[in-house]
Short mmCIF file of N, CA and C in Angstrom, two decimals:
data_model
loop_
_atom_site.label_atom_id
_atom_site.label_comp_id
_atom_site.label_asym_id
_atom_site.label_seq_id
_atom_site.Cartn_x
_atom_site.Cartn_y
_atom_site.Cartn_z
N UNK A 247 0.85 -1.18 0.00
CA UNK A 247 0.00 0.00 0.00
C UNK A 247 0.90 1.24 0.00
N UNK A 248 0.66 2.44 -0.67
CA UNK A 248 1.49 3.30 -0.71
C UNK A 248 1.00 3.94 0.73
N UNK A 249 2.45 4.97 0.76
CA UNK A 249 2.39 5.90 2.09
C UNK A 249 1.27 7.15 1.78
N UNK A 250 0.45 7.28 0.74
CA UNK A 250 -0.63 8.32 0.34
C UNK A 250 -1.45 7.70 1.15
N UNK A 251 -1.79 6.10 0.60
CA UNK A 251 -2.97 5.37 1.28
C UNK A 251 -3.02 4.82 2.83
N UNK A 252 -1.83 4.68 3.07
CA UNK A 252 -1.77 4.24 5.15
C UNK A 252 -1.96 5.75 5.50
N UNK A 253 -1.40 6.82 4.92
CA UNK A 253 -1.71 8.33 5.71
C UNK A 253 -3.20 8.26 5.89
N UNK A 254 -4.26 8.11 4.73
CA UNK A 254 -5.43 8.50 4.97
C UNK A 254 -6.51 7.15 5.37
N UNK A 255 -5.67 6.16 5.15
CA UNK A 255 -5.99 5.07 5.98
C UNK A 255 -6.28 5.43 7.83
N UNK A 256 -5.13 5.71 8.41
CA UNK A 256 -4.55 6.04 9.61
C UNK A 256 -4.84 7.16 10.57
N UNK A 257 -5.18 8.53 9.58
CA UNK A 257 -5.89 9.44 10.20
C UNK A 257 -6.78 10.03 9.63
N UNK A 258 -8.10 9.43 10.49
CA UNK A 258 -9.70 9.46 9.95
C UNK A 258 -9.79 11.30 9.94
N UNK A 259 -9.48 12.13 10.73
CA UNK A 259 -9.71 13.32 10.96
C UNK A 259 -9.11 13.85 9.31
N UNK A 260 -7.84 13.61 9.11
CA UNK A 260 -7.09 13.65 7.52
C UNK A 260 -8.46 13.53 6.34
N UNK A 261 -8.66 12.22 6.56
CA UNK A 261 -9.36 11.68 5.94
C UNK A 261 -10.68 12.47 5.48
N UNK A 262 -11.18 12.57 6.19
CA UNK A 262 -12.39 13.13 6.19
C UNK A 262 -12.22 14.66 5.53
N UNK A 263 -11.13 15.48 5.66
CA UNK A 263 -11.23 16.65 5.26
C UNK A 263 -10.85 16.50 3.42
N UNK A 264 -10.05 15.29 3.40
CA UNK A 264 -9.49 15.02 1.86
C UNK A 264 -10.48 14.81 1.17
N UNK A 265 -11.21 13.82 1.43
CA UNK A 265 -12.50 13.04 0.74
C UNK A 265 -13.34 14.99 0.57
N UNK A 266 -13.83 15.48 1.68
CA UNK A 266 -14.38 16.79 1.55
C UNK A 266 -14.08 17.56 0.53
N UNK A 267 -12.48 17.53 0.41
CA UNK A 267 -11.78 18.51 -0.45
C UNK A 267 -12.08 17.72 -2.29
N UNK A 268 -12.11 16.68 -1.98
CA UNK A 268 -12.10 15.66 -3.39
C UNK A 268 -13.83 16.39 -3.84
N UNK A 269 -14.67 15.88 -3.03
CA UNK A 269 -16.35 16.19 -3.29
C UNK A 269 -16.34 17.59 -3.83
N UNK A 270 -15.95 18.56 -3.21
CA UNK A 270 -16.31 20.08 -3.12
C UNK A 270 -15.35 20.30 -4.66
N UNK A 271 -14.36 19.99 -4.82
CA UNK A 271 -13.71 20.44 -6.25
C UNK A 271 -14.46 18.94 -7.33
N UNK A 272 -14.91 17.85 -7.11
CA UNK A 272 -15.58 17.53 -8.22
C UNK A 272 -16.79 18.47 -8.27
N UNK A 273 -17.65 18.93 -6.97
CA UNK A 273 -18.92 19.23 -7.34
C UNK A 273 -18.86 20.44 -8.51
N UNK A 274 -17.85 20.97 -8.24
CA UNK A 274 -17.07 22.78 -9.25
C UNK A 274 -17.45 21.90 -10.80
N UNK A 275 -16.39 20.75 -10.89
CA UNK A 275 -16.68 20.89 -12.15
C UNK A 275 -17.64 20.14 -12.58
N UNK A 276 -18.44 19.61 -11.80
CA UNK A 276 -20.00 19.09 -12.38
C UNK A 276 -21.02 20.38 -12.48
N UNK A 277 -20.79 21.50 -11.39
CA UNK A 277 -21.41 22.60 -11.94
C UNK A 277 -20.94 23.49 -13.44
N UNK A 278 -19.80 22.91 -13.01
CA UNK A 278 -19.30 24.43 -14.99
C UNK A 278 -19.72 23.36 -15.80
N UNK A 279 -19.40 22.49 -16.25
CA UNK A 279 -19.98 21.85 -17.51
C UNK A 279 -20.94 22.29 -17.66
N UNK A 280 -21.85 22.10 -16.96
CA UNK A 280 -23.43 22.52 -17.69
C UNK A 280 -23.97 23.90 -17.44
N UNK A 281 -23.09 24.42 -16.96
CA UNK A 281 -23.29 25.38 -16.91
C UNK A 281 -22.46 26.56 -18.23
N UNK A 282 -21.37 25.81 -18.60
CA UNK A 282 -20.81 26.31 -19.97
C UNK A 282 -21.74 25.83 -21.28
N UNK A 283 -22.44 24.75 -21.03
CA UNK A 283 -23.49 24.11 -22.19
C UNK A 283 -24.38 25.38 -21.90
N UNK A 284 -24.77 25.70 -20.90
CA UNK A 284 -25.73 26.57 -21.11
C UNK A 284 -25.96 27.36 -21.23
N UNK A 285 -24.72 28.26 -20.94
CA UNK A 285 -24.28 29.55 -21.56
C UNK A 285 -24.30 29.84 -23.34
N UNK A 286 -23.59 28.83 -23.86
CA UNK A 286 -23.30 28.60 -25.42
C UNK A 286 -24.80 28.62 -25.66
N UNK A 287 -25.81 27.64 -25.51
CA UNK A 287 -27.11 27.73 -25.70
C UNK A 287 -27.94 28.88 -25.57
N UNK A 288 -27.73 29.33 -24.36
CA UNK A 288 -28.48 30.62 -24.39
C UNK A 288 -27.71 32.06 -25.02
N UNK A 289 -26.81 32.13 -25.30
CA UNK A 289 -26.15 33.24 -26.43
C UNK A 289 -25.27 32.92 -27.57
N UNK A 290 -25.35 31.56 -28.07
CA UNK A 290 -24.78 31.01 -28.86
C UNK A 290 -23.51 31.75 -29.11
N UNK A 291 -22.62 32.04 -28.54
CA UNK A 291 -21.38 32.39 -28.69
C UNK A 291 -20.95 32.10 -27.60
N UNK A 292 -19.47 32.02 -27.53
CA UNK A 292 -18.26 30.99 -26.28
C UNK A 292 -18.03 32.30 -25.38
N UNK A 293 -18.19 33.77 -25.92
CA UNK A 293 -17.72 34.82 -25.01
C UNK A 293 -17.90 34.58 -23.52
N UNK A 294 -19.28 33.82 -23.19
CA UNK A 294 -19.30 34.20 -21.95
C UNK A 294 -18.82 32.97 -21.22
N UNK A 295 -18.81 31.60 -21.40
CA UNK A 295 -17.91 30.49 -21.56
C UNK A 295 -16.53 30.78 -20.77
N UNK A 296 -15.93 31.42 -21.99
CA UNK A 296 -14.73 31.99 -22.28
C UNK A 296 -13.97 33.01 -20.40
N UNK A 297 -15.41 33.72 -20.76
CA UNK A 297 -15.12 34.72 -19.65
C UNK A 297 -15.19 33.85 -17.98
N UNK A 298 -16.04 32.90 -18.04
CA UNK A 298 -16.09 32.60 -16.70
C UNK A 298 -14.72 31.22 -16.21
N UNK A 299 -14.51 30.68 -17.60
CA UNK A 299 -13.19 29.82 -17.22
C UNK A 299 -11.92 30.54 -17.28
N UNK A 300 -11.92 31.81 -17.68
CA UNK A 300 -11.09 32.86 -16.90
C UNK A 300 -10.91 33.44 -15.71
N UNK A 301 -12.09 34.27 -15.59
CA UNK A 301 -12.01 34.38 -14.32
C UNK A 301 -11.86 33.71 -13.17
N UNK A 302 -12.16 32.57 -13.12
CA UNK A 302 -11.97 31.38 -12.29
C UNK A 302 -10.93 31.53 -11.48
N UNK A 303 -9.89 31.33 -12.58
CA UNK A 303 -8.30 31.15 -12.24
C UNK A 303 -7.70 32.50 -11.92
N UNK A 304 -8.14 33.59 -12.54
CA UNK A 304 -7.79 35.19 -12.44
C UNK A 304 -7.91 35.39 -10.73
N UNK A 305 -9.60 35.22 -10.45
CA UNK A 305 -10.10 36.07 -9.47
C UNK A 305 -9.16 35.01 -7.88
N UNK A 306 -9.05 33.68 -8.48
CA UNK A 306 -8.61 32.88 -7.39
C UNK A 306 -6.58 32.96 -7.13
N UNK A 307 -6.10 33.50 -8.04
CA UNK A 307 -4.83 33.74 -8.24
C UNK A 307 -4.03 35.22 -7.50
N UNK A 308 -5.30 36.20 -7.80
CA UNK A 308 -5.58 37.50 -6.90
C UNK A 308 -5.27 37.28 -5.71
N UNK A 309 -6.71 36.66 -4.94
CA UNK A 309 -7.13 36.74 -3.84
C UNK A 309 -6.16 35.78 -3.07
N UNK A 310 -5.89 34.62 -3.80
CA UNK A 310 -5.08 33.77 -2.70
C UNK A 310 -4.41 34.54 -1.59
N UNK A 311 -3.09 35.22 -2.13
CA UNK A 311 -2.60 35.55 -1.25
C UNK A 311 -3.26 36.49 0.18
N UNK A 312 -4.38 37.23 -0.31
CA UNK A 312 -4.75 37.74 0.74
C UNK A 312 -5.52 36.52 1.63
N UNK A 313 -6.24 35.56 1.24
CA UNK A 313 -6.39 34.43 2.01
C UNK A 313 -5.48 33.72 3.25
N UNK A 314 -3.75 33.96 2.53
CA UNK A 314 -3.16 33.56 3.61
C UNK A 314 -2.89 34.03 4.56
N UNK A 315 -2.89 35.36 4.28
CA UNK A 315 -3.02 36.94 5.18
C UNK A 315 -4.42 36.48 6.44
N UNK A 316 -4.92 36.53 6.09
CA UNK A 316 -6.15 35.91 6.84
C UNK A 316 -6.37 35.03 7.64
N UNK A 317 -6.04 33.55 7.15
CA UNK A 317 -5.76 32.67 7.52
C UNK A 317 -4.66 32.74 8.75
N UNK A 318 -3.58 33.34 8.88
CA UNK A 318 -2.58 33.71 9.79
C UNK A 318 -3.56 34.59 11.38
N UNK A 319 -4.29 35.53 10.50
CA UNK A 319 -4.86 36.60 11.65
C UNK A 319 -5.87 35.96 11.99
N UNK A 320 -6.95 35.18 11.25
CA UNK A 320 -8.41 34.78 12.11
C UNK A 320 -8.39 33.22 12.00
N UNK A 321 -9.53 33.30 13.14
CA UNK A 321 -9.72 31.63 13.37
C UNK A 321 -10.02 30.42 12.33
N UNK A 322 -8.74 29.97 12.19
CA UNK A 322 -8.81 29.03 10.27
C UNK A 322 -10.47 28.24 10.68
N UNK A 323 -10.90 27.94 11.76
CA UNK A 323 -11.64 27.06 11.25
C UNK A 323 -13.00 27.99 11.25
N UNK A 324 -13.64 29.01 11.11
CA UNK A 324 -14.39 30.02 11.20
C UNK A 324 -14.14 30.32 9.97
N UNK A 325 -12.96 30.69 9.68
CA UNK A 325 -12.61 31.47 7.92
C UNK A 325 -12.86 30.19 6.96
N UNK A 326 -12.96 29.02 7.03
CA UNK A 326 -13.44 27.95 6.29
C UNK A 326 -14.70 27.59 6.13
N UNK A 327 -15.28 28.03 7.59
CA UNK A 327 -16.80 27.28 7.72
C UNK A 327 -17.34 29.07 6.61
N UNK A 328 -17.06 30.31 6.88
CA UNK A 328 -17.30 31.20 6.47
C UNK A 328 -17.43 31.05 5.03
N UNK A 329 -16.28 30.44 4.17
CA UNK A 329 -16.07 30.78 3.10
C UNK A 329 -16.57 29.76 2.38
N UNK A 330 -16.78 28.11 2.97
CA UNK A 330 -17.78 27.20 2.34
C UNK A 330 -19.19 27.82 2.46
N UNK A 331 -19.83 28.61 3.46
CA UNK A 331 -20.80 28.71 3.29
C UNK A 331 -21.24 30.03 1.88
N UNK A 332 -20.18 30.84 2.28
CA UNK A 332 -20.59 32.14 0.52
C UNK A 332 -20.70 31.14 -0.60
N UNK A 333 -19.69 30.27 -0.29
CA UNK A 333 -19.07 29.04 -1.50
C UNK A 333 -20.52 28.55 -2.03
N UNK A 334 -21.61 28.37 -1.28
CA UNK A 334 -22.86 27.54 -1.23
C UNK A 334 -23.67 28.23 -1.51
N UNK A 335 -23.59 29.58 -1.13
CA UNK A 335 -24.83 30.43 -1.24
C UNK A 335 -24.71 30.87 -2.82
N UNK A 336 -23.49 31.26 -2.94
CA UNK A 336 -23.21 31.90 -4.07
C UNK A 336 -23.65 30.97 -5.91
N UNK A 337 -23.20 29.47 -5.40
CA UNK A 337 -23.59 28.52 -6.11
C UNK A 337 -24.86 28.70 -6.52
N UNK A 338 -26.04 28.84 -5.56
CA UNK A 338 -27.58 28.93 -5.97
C UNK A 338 -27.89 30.24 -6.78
N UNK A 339 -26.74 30.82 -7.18
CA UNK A 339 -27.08 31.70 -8.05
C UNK A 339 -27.40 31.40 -9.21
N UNK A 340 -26.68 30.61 -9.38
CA UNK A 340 -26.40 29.24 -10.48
C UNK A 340 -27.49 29.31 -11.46
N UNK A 341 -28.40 29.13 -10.23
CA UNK A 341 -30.06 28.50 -10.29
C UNK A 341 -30.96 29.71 -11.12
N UNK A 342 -30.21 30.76 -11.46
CA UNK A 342 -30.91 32.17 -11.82
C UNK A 342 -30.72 31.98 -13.28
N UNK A 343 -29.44 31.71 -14.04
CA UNK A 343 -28.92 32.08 -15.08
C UNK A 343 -29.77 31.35 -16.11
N UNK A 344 -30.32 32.67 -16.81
CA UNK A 344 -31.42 32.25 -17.72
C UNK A 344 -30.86 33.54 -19.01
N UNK A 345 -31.76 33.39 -20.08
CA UNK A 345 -31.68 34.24 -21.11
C UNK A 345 -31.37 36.02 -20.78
N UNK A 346 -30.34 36.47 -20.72
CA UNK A 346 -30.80 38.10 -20.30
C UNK A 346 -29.88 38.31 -18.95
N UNK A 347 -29.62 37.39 -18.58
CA UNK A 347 -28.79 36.83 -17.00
C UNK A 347 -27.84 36.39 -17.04
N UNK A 348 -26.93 36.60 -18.09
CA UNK A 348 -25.86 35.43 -18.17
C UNK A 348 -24.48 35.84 -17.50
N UNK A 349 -24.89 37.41 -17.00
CA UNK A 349 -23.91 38.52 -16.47
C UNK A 349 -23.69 37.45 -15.03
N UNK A 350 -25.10 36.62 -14.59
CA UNK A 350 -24.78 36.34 -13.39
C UNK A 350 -24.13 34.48 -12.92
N UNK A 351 -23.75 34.13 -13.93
CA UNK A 351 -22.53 32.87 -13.80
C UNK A 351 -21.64 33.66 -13.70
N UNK A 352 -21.38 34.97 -14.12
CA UNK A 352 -19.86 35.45 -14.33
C UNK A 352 -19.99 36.16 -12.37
N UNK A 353 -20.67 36.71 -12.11
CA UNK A 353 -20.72 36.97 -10.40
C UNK A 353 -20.80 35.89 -9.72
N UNK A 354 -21.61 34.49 -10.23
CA UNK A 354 -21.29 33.50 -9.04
C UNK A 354 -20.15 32.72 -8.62
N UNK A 355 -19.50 32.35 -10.40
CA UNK A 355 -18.17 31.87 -10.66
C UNK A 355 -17.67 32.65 -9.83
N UNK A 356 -16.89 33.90 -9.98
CA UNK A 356 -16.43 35.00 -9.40
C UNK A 356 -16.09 34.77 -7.77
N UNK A 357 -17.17 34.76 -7.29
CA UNK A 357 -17.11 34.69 -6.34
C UNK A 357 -17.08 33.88 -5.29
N UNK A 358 -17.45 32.68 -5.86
CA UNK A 358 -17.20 31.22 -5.38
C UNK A 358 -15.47 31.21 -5.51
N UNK A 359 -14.92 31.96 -6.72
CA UNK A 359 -13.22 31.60 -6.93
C UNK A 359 -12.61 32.53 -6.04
N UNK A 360 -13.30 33.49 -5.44
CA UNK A 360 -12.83 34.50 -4.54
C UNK A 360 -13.03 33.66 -3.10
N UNK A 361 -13.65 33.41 -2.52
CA UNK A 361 -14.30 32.82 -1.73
C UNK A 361 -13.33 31.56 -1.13
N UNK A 362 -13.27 30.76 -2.15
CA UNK A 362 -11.59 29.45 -1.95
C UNK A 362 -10.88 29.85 -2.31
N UNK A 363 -10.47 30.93 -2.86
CA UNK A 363 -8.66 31.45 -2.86
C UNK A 363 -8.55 32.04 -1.30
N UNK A 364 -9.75 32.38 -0.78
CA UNK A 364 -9.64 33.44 1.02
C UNK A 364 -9.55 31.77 2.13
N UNK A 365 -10.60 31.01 1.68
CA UNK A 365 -10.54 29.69 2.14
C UNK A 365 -9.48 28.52 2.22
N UNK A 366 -8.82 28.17 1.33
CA UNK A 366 -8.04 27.07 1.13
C UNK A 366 -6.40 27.96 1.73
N UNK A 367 -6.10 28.75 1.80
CA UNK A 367 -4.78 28.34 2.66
C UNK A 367 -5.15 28.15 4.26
N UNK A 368 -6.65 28.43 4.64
CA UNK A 368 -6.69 28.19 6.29
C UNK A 368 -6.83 26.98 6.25
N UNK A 369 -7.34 25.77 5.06
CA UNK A 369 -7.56 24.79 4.85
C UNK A 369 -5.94 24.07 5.31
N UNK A 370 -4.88 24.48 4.23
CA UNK A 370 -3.87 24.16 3.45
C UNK A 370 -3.03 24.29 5.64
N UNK A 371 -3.10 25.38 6.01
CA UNK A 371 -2.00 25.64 7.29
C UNK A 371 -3.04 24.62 8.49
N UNK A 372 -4.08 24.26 8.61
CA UNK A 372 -4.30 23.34 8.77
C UNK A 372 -4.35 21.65 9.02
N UNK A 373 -3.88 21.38 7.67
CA UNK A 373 -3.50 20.44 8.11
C UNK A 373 -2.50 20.11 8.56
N UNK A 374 -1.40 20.16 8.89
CA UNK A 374 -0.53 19.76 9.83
C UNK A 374 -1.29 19.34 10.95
N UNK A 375 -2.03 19.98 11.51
CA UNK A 375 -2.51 19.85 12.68
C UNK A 375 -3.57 17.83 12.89
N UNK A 376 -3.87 17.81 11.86
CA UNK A 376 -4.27 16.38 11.34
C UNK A 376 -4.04 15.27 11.16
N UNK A 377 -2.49 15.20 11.38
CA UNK A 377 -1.35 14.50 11.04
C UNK A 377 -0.52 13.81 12.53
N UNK A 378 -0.07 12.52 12.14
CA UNK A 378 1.28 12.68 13.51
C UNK A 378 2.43 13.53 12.75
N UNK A 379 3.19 13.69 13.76
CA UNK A 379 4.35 14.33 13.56
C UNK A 379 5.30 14.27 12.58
N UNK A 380 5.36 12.88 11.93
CA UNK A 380 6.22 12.37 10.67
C UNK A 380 5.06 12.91 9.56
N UNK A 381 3.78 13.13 9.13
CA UNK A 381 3.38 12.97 7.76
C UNK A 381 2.96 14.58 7.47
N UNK A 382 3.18 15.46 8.06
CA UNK A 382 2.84 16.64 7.23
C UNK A 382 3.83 17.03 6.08
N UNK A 383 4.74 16.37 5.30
CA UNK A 383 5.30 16.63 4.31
C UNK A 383 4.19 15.92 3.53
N UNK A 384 3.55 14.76 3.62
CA UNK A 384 2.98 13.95 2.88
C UNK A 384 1.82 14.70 2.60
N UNK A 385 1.10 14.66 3.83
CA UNK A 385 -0.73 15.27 3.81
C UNK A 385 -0.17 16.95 3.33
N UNK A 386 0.30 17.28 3.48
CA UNK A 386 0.57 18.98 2.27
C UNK A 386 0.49 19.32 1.09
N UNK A 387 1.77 17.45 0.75
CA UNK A 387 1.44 17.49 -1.16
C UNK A 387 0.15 16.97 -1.25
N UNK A 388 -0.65 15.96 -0.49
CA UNK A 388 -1.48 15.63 -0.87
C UNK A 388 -3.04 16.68 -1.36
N UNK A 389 -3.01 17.32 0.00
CA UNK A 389 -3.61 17.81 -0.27
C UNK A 389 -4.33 19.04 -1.58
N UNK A 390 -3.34 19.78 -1.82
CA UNK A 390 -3.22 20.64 -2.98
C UNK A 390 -3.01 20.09 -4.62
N UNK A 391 -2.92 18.43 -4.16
CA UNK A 391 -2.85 17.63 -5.50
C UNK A 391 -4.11 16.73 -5.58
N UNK A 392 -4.90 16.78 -4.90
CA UNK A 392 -6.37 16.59 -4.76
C UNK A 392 -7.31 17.21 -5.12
N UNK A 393 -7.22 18.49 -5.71
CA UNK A 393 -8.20 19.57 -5.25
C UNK A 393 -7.28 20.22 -6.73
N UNK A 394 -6.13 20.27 -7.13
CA UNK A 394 -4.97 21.53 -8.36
C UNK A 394 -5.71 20.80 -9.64
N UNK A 395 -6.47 19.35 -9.76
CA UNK A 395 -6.43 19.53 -11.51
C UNK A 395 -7.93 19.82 -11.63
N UNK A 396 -8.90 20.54 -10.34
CA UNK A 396 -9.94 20.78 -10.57
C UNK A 396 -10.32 21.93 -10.52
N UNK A 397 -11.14 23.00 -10.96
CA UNK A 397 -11.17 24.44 -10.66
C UNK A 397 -11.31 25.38 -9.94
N UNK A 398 -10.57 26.18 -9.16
CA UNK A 398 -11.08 27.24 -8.17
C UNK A 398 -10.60 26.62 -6.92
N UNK A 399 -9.52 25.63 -6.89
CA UNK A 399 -9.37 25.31 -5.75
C UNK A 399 -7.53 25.21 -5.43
#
C-alpha cells in the first residue's frame, strides 16, 4: 500500500477533510460543464464560456494571497466554515442564469473563486494539525494535489 494510502488510511480526521476537499472540487466541475453548455445555448457564442473559465483562475490567483493573510490573523476554522458557506450560497445563483442573465454565472463563478482562494490556505495551514508528527510533508502534497487539476481550488 502506498504511504498516500496508510496516511489517509490512519488518520480518519485527515481523511475526512481530503475526501471533503475531493467532493467540493468535483462538485465545481459538475457545476461548470453545464453550466458552460448553457451559456453557449443561451447566447450562442463561447464569449461568456470563455469569460467565466477565466475568471476562475484570475479572481482565485488574486485573492489567494490575501487568504493567507487571513488565515494567519483569524480563526482558520471560522474562515473555512465562512467561506464554504458564501461558496454555497453563491452557487444557488447558479439556479438564476437564464436568457438576459448570463452577467450572473460570471458573479457566481467569481465569487465562489474569490471565496476558496480566502478559504483554502486556512484549509492548506491546517492540516498539519491532522497529522502525527512524521506525515505533514505527505498530507501537504497531498492535499493541494487533490483539489490543483480541478477548478477554483
Amino acid at each position: 500500500m502506498t504511504r498516500a494510502l496508510l496516511l489517509l488510511r490512519r488518520n480518519p480526521d485527515y481523511r475526512r477533510v481530503y475526501v471533503a476537499t475531493l467532493i467540493s472540487s468535483g462538485g465545481d466541475w459538475f457545476a461548470l460543464i453545464p453550466l458552460l453548455a448553457l451559456l453557449h445555448e443561451l447566447t450562442h457564442s463561447g464569449l461568456y464560456g470563455g469569460l467565466v473559465l477565466s475568471a476562475d483562475p484570475a479572481l482565485f490567483a488574486v485573492a489567494s494571497p490575501y487568504g493567507g493573510t487571513l488565515a494567519d490573523r483569524l480563526d482558520r476554522k471560522l474562515l473555512l466554515v465562512a467561506t464554504s458557506a458564501v461558496s454555497g450560497l453563491l452557487s444557488l445563483l447558479l439556479l438564476l442564469v437564464e436568457a438576459g442573465t448570463e452577467c450572473v454565472s460570471l458573479l457566481a463563478i467569481g465569487g465562489i473563486a474569490l471565496a476558496k482562494a480566502i478559504g483554502n490556505p486556512a484549509g492548506a495551514a491546517a492540516t498539519p494539525n491532522l497529522v502525527p508528527a512524521a506525515d505533514p510533508p505527505l498530507a501537504t502534497l497531498l492535499h493541494p494535489v487533490s483539489s490543483a487539476s480541478l477548478p477554483a481550488r
